Amino acid sequence: MARASRNLIPHSRGGVSASTSNAKRAHQLWSDGLAYKKAGKWLKACASFKEAVKLEPHDALYWLNLAHALNKLGQRAEAMDAARTSLKLDPANLVTNHLLVQLYRDQKDPAEALAVLNALPPDVTRDERHHVLTGACLAEMGKHQEAISHFLNALQIKHDDKEAYSQLGFSLMKLRQHAQAAECFRTLAVLDPTALDVAMYAVHYSAWACDWDMVDHDKGRLADTMDLLTEASVTEPISPFCLLSISDDPELQKWMAMWDMRRYRHIHPQDPGHYPKRDTQARIKVGMVSCDFHHHATSMLLVEVLERLDRQKFEVFLYSHGPDDGSALRRRVVASADHFVECAKMLPREQADRIRADGIDVLFELKGFTQDTRLATFAFRPAPIQVAWLGYPGTCGAPFIDYIIGDPMVTPLSSQSAYTEHIAQMPICYQPNDSSRHREVTRTRHECGLPPDAIVMACFNQSYKITRELFDSWCRILQRVPAGVLWLLVPDDAVRQRLRLEAARRGISPDRLYFADFEQIDRHRQRIALADLALDTFPCGGHTTTSDTLWSGVPVVSLMGQTFASRVAGSLLSAVGLPELICQNFTEYENKAVALAQETELRAAMRQALLDARDSAPLFDSSRFASDLGHLMQRMVERVDQGLPPASLPAEKEPV
């Protein structure tokens, strides 16, 4: 909108006639509106523009300014009507065209936005902004290959267009061309050395590509960028998620999260103490906000707990801003809620207003710094208790999030300084699970391309979690286990080839690396049990992947660090009865893995213990988890009922 805003005030009025009193009055109202706009008085600006269009309804510029003011006031439907009117009066106006496009994009309708872009008369020159918007709409529709050509067209017109480079990088990432995506962000870093978001994405996509030399290079640039920042620095939104796989420093992750939360400083939320007093005899209203209420790992973990949450005590509202994929899991999640609210077309303020109107007592943020987060909704403080849980393994750095749910392993109370939220501990494990997962092994090693007699050591975590130091460790394990092979979930040919070369450099035959493609989740789970043992990643370990692996009867060797993300597997192993597989350093990690690989009877005993644990271990007991979660929420609510502020809530072994 910055470009559009500059064009809202022409140097000359041109064709406006001053021969009638209506025209003169309309022109004066328009001028007044511009003055109010410049002063940030959008209500008065809007009123002036409305009067102007009443007097001169055929003036496209007046309608354009009205559309812009209405949009600023959050009146999107009226803004779209005004923009359509302006565009009908002046179909060749790029500014109006692009404003209407952005309004459609804001309400998650890229197809209609693209239609508006394509409706521009053919004789109108398409500028770089037009190509960027076209590419962005195509990208939002999942057509990334087509989108890339438009971003390249924009860069031909303006070789240093930052948005074009950024959008190009994201589309390359979606096409799993991670090395090329990283290069886009390195170029952006040259154009703007203070762009923190750019520096972080360069590191992250280099990590996806397992290009460890460039990871080191990009980490150095990230450190340089951080050194250039001041409190006055203005940065684009960033994702501390990018740090999880490259740093085991919880204080650094906290600093980055708090830096990002600066973008919500302009929002003045309702004071938590000003909510209506709750009826203590009524059910506690629980809200959860996510875009993942479909066939997604979050729903896979969460759904059974929602089904088993005590409805005598709790009323569940799910606020979804994600797609309806028509899956069985989607239907199950919808059925698990008392109220399922579609929020995809709501802006954060609108969503917050809806949540506040529903009278939610405890509101869960299930995304954190993952894709399509709605942390902005929480910035408006729609509920008196706001809780981060499950979606992001770390602090949000947000003053408007009261609690983070963890457990004694992932969030020991001694780590409180690493969180802006108060730690609220589940008694055993923070992660819920679904005990209805399949139990049968229906696939064979031959089908999956694995050698029948090898010791298969698997890692089904994503490639960005594989660091140089970790791969060094894996190769040392392979050297000590001659019959061992490594089975990795890496679908990309370029990354596979890079890892084969890295293995050869470490004296390991590339033929001992086996690669799996991504598959539909049920088929994926059916192949996990073909492994003899699993090797967790560090410093960002497996989460849902680890619980799936344990459910399949495969022991997981894990290395524990200082951050939430590096301690998840340790929590899961403790909750399933195998704490002896938690390691404190790489030497111990390697020794444990070698021992498991070499001791057939030990592996068999652990496999049987894990299979038995499906029906006995706390990790897979959803009824117990639902009860423990309910008790933790009651403790939060009781503090509010007593007029007390949020505070750390240590684990209690048994609900009282």
Short mmCIF file of C-alpha atoms in Angstrom, two decimals, residues 198-512:
data_model
loop_
_atom_site.label_atom_id
_atom_site.label_comp_id
_atom_site.label_asym_id
_atom_site.label_seq_id
_atom_site.Cartn_x
_atom_site.Cartn_y
_atom_site.Cartn_z
CA VAL A 198 16.22 -12.01 5.27
CA ALA A 199 19.32 -13.11 7.18
CA MET A 200 17.31 -15.73 9.07
CA TYR A 201 15.67 -17.18 5.97
CA ALA A 202 19.05 -17.52 4.25
CA VAL A 203 20.31 -19.65 7.15
CA HIS A 204 17.13 -21.70 7.32
CA TYR A 205 16.95 -22.60 3.65
CA SER A 206 20.66 -23.40 3.54
CA ALA A 207 19.93 -25.80 6.41
CA TRP A 208 17.10 -27.37 4.41
CA ALA A 209 19.58 -27.94 1.58
CA CYS A 210 22.14 -29.46 4.02
CA ASP A 211 24.59 -26.96 2.53
CA TRP A 212 26.58 -26.69 5.75
CA ASP A 213 29.34 -24.45 4.40
CA MET A 214 26.68 -21.90 3.46
CA VAL A 215 24.91 -22.45 6.79
CA ASP A 216 28.10 -21.33 8.52
CA HIS A 217 28.44 -18.39 6.13
CA ASP A 218 24.81 -17.36 6.63
CA LYS A 219 25.05 -17.72 10.41
CA GLY A 220 27.95 -15.28 10.30
CA ARG A 221 25.86 -12.84 8.28
CA LEU A 222 22.98 -13.25 10.73
CA ALA A 223 25.31 -12.35 13.60
CA ASP A 224 26.51 -9.30 11.66
CA THR A 225 22.92 -8.23 11.02
CA MET A 226 22.03 -8.52 14.69
CA ASP A 227 25.04 -6.34 15.55
CA LEU A 228 23.68 -3.60 13.26
CA LEU A 229 20.26 -3.48 14.91
CA THR A 230 19.23 -0.73 17.28
CA GLU A 231 16.05 -0.18 19.23
CA ALA A 232 15.00 2.22 16.49
CA SER A 233 15.49 -0.40 13.75
CA VAL A 234 12.38 -1.22 11.75
CA THR A 235 12.28 -4.80 10.52
CA GLU A 236 9.81 -7.01 8.69
CA PRO A 237 8.15 -9.83 10.65
CA ILE A 238 10.66 -12.55 11.42
CA SER A 239 10.35 -16.20 12.36
CA PRO A 240 12.42 -17.35 15.33
CA PHE A 241 11.43 -20.83 14.12
CA CYS A 242 14.47 -20.56 11.84
CA LEU A 243 16.73 -20.64 14.91
CA LEU A 244 15.46 -23.94 16.29
CA SER A 245 17.72 -26.12 14.18
CA ILE A 246 20.84 -23.96 14.37
CA SER A 247 21.00 -22.87 18.01
CA ASP A 248 20.63 -24.53 21.40
CA ASP A 249 20.66 -21.15 23.13
CA PRO A 250 17.29 -20.46 24.79
CA GLU A 251 18.21 -16.86 25.59
CA LEU A 252 18.95 -16.14 21.93
CA GLN A 253 15.60 -17.65 20.94
CA LYS A 254 13.88 -15.50 23.57
CA TRP A 255 15.62 -12.35 22.34
CA MET A 256 14.58 -13.07 18.76
CA ALA A 257 10.98 -13.76 19.75
CA MET A 258 10.77 -10.55 21.76
CA TRP A 259 12.27 -8.61 18.88
CA ASP A 260 9.55 -9.88 16.57
CA MET A 261 6.79 -9.03 19.04
CA ARG A 262 7.75 -5.36 18.72
CA ARG A 263 5.48 -5.22 15.68
CA TYR A 264 2.42 -5.40 17.93
CA ARG A 265 3.44 -2.46 20.12
CA HIS A 266 0.90 -0.19 18.43
CA ILE A 267 -1.98 -2.40 19.57
CA HIS A 268 -3.51 -1.36 22.87
CA PRO A 269 -5.30 -4.46 24.15
CA GLN A 270 -7.95 -4.75 26.81
CA ASP A 271 -6.55 -5.01 30.32
CA PRO A 272 -6.93 -8.62 31.56
CA GLY A 273 -8.51 -7.33 34.75
CA HIS A 274 -11.38 -5.65 32.89
CA TYR A 275 -13.18 -8.76 31.70
CA PRO A 276 -16.66 -9.54 33.06
CA LYS A 277 -16.55 -11.62 36.22
CA ARG A 278 -16.93 -15.29 35.40
CA ASP A 279 -19.80 -17.38 36.73
CA THR A 280 -17.81 -19.88 38.78
CA GLN A 281 -20.64 -22.43 38.48
CA ALA A 282 -20.56 -22.35 34.68
CA ARG A 283 -18.41 -24.48 32.43
CA ILE A 284 -15.01 -23.06 31.57
CA LYS A 285 -15.02 -21.83 27.99
CA VAL A 286 -11.90 -23.06 26.20
CA GLY A 287 -10.89 -21.59 22.85
CA MET A 288 -8.16 -22.82 20.50
CA VAL A 289 -6.84 -20.87 17.51
CA SER A 290 -5.11 -22.63 14.62
CA CYS A 291 -5.02 -23.09 10.85
CA ASP A 292 -4.26 -26.80 11.35
CA PHE A 293 -7.68 -28.24 12.10
CA HIS A 294 -7.43 -30.64 9.17
CA HIS A 295 -5.05 -33.45 8.12
CA HIS A 296 -2.09 -32.03 10.01
CA ALA A 297 0.25 -33.16 12.78
CA THR A 298 -1.34 -30.79 15.32
CA SER A 299 -4.77 -32.29 14.82
CA MET A 300 -3.37 -35.82 14.83
CA LEU A 301 -1.95 -35.21 18.29
CA LEU A 302 -4.83 -33.16 19.68
CA VAL A 303 -8.07 -34.71 18.49
CA GLU A 304 -8.47 -37.54 20.99
CA VAL A 305 -7.79 -35.24 23.93
CA LEU A 306 -10.49 -32.88 22.68
CA GLU A 307 -12.86 -35.82 22.45
CA ARG A 308 -12.11 -36.85 26.03
CA LEU A 309 -12.10 -33.44 27.70
CA ASP A 310 -14.77 -33.42 30.41
CA ARG A 311 -17.79 -31.63 28.94
CA GLN A 312 -19.33 -31.27 32.37
CA LYS A 313 -16.53 -28.83 33.13
CA PHE A 314 -15.42 -27.46 29.75
CA GLU A 315 -17.02 -26.02 26.62
CA VAL A 316 -14.71 -26.14 23.60
CA PHE A 317 -14.54 -23.53 20.82
CA LEU A 318 -12.20 -24.12 17.87
CA TYR A 319 -11.34 -21.04 15.78
CA SER A 320 -10.05 -22.20 12.40
CA HIS A 321 -8.36 -20.00 9.82
CA GLY A 322 -7.13 -22.93 7.75
CA PRO A 323 -8.60 -24.98 4.90
CA ASP A 324 -11.26 -27.65 4.97
CA ASP A 325 -9.43 -30.48 3.24
CA GLY A 326 -12.42 -32.82 3.40
CA SER A 327 -10.39 -35.39 5.32
CA ALA A 328 -11.69 -37.83 7.91
CA LEU A 329 -9.45 -36.12 10.47
CA ARG A 330 -11.04 -32.75 9.68
CA ARG A 331 -14.49 -34.21 10.28
CA ARG A 332 -13.31 -35.77 13.51
CA VAL A 333 -11.84 -32.50 14.77
CA VAL A 334 -15.00 -30.57 13.93
CA ALA A 335 -17.07 -33.16 15.76
CA SER A 336 -14.78 -32.93 18.81
CA ALA A 337 -15.72 -29.29 19.41
CA ASP A 338 -18.85 -27.80 20.92
CA HIS A 339 -18.42 -24.86 18.53
CA PHE A 340 -16.35 -24.77 15.34
CA VAL A 341 -15.86 -21.23 14.03
CA GLU A 342 -14.50 -20.52 10.53
CA CYS A 343 -12.17 -17.52 10.71
CA ALA A 344 -10.20 -17.68 7.45
CA LYS A 345 -11.71 -14.47 6.09
CA MET A 346 -11.49 -12.60 9.38
CA LEU A 347 -8.72 -10.13 10.06
CA PRO A 348 -7.03 -10.57 13.46
CA ARG A 349 -9.08 -7.78 15.05
CA GLU A 350 -12.31 -9.31 13.75
CA GLN A 351 -11.31 -12.71 15.05
CA ALA A 352 -10.43 -11.21 18.43
CA ASP A 353 -13.82 -9.49 18.57
CA ARG A 354 -15.57 -12.80 17.89
CA ILE A 355 -13.57 -14.59 20.60
CA ARG A 356 -14.28 -11.82 23.09
CA ALA A 357 -17.99 -11.95 22.25
CA ASP A 358 -17.99 -15.71 22.88
CA GLY A 359 -16.71 -15.05 26.41
CA ILE A 360 -13.72 -17.40 26.21
CA ASP A 361 -12.02 -17.99 29.57
CA VAL A 362 -8.85 -19.77 28.40
CA LEU A 363 -7.57 -19.18 24.85
CA PHE A 364 -4.90 -21.45 23.37
CA GLU A 365 -2.43 -20.26 20.74
CA LEU A 366 -1.47 -23.41 18.77
CA LYS A 367 0.88 -21.95 16.13
CA GLY A 368 3.56 -19.74 17.62
CA PHE A 369 6.08 -18.83 14.91
CA THR A 370 4.92 -21.44 12.41
CA GLN A 371 3.21 -20.78 9.09
CA ASP A 372 -0.03 -18.76 9.09
CA THR A 373 0.21 -17.88 12.76
CA ARG A 374 -2.46 -15.67 14.28
CA LEU A 375 -0.40 -14.23 17.12
CA ALA A 376 -1.80 -10.89 16.00
CA THR A 377 -5.25 -11.99 17.20
CA PHE A 378 -3.84 -12.58 20.67
CA ALA A 379 -2.25 -9.12 20.67
CA PHE A 380 -5.78 -7.69 20.98
CA ARG A 381 -6.22 -9.66 24.26
CA PRO A 382 -9.57 -11.31 23.46
CA ALA A 383 -9.45 -13.58 26.54
CA PRO A 384 -8.39 -13.08 30.16
CA ILE A 385 -6.07 -16.13 30.03
CA GLN A 386 -3.96 -16.71 26.91
CA VAL A 387 -1.82 -19.82 26.59
CA ALA A 388 0.84 -21.03 24.13
CA TRP A 389 0.83 -24.77 23.57
CA LEU A 390 1.82 -27.54 21.19
CA GLY A 391 2.51 -25.74 17.90
CA TYR A 392 5.81 -24.06 18.70
CA PRO A 393 8.57 -25.39 21.00
CA GLY A 394 9.76 -22.15 22.54
CA THR A 395 8.73 -18.80 23.90
CA CYS A 396 6.56 -16.43 21.87
CA GLY A 397 8.24 -13.46 23.54
CA ALA A 398 4.82 -11.84 23.79
CA PRO A 399 3.57 -9.83 26.77
CA PHE A 400 0.02 -10.88 25.87
CA ILE A 401 0.64 -14.64 26.30
CA ASP A 402 0.31 -15.58 29.97
CA TYR A 403 1.41 -19.22 30.03
CA ILE A 404 3.37 -21.76 28.02
CA ILE A 405 2.41 -25.37 28.62
CA GLY A 406 5.35 -27.71 29.04
CA ASP A 407 6.39 -30.39 31.49
CA PRO A 408 9.24 -30.99 33.96
CA MET A 409 11.49 -32.18 31.14
CA VAL A 410 10.95 -29.66 28.32
CA THR A 411 10.33 -26.66 30.56
CA PRO A 412 11.95 -27.21 33.96
CA LEU A 413 11.18 -24.34 36.30
CA SER A 414 14.89 -23.54 36.33
CA SER A 415 14.49 -22.44 32.69
CA GLN A 416 11.83 -19.79 33.47
CA SER A 417 14.18 -16.95 32.48
CA ALA A 418 14.11 -18.24 28.89
CA TYR A 419 10.36 -17.61 28.63
CA THR A 420 8.29 -14.45 28.73
CA GLU A 421 5.30 -16.66 29.55
CA HIS A 422 4.84 -18.31 32.93
CA ILE A 423 5.67 -22.01 32.74
CA ALA A 424 2.66 -24.24 33.34
CA GLN A 425 3.73 -27.86 33.65
CA MET A 426 1.79 -30.95 32.73
CA PRO A 427 2.69 -33.66 35.26
CA ILE A 428 4.29 -36.08 32.77
CA CYS A 429 4.48 -34.85 29.17
CA TYR A 430 3.24 -31.74 27.38
CA GLN A 431 2.44 -33.64 24.15
CA PRO A 432 -0.95 -35.31 23.65
CA ASN A 433 -1.33 -38.39 21.48
CA ASP A 434 -3.98 -40.38 19.64
CA SER A 435 -4.25 -44.00 20.74
CA SER A 436 -6.36 -44.90 17.70
CA ARG A 437 -3.33 -44.91 15.38
CA HIS A 438 -2.83 -48.08 13.32
CA ARG A 439 -1.05 -50.98 15.01
CA GLU A 440 -0.30 -53.36 12.16
CA VAL A 441 2.95 -53.54 10.18
CA THR A 442 1.81 -54.11 6.60
CA ARG A 443 4.92 -53.18 4.60
CA THR A 444 8.20 -54.93 3.89
CA ARG A 445 11.80 -53.83 3.60
CA HIS A 446 11.84 -55.07 0.02
CA GLU A 447 8.90 -52.81 -0.84
CA CYS A 448 10.69 -49.83 0.72
CA GLY A 449 14.02 -50.57 -0.99
CA LEU A 450 15.85 -51.53 2.21
CA PRO A 451 18.40 -54.36 2.57
CA PRO A 452 16.77 -57.30 4.39
CA ASP A 453 19.58 -58.12 6.80
CA ALA A 454 21.07 -54.71 7.58
CA ILE A 455 20.79 -52.85 10.87
CA VAL A 456 18.53 -50.02 9.74
CA MET A 457 19.06 -46.80 11.69
CA ALA A 458 16.36 -44.32 10.71
CA CYS A 459 15.73 -40.62 11.03
CA PHE A 460 12.42 -39.34 9.68
CA ASN A 461 12.95 -35.72 10.74
CA GLN A 462 13.12 -33.05 8.04
CA SER A 463 16.47 -32.30 6.40
CA TYR A 464 16.84 -28.83 7.95
CA LYS A 465 17.34 -30.56 11.31
CA ILE A 466 20.42 -32.45 10.04
CA THR A 467 23.47 -30.40 11.05
CA ARG A 468 27.11 -30.96 10.16
CA GLU A 469 27.99 -32.00 13.72
CA LEU A 470 25.08 -34.45 13.81
CA PHE A 471 26.01 -36.00 10.46
CA ASP A 472 29.59 -36.37 11.70
CA SER A 473 28.20 -38.33 14.63
CA TRP A 474 26.04 -40.53 12.40
CA CYS A 475 29.03 -41.39 10.24
CA ARG A 476 31.05 -42.36 13.32
CA ILE A 477 28.21 -44.68 14.32
CA LEU A 478 28.20 -46.24 10.85
CA GLN A 479 31.95 -46.80 11.09
CA ARG A 480 31.43 -48.73 14.34
CA VAL A 481 28.45 -50.73 12.96
CA PRO A 482 29.61 -52.26 9.67
CA ALA A 483 26.23 -53.91 9.06
CA GLY A 484 24.40 -50.63 9.64
CA VAL A 485 22.69 -48.38 7.10
CA LEU A 486 21.13 -44.95 7.49
CA TRP A 487 17.51 -44.43 6.35
CA LEU A 488 16.53 -40.77 5.94
CA LEU A 489 13.34 -38.95 4.97
CA VAL A 490 14.87 -36.82 2.19
CA PRO A 491 12.79 -36.63 -1.01
CA ASP A 492 14.97 -34.08 -2.82
CA ASP A 493 17.55 -35.39 -5.28
CA ALA A 494 19.91 -32.46 -4.73
CA VAL A 495 19.97 -32.98 -0.97
CA ARG A 496 20.35 -36.73 -1.36
CA GLN A 497 23.38 -36.23 -3.58
CA ARG A 498 24.89 -33.72 -1.17
CA LEU A 499 24.51 -36.15 1.75
CA ARG A 500 26.06 -38.97 -0.27
CA LEU A 501 29.07 -36.75 -1.00
CA GLU A 502 29.33 -35.76 2.66
CA ALA A 503 29.25 -39.44 3.69
CA ALA A 504 32.02 -40.28 1.21
CA ARG A 505 34.16 -37.44 2.63
CA ARG A 506 33.84 -39.10 6.03
CA GLY A 507 34.87 -42.52 4.76
CA ILE A 508 31.34 -43.95 4.53
CA SER A 509 30.17 -45.57 1.31
CA PRO A 510 27.28 -43.55 -0.16
CA ASP A 511 25.54 -46.88 -0.78
CA ARG A 512 24.89 -47.13 2.97
#
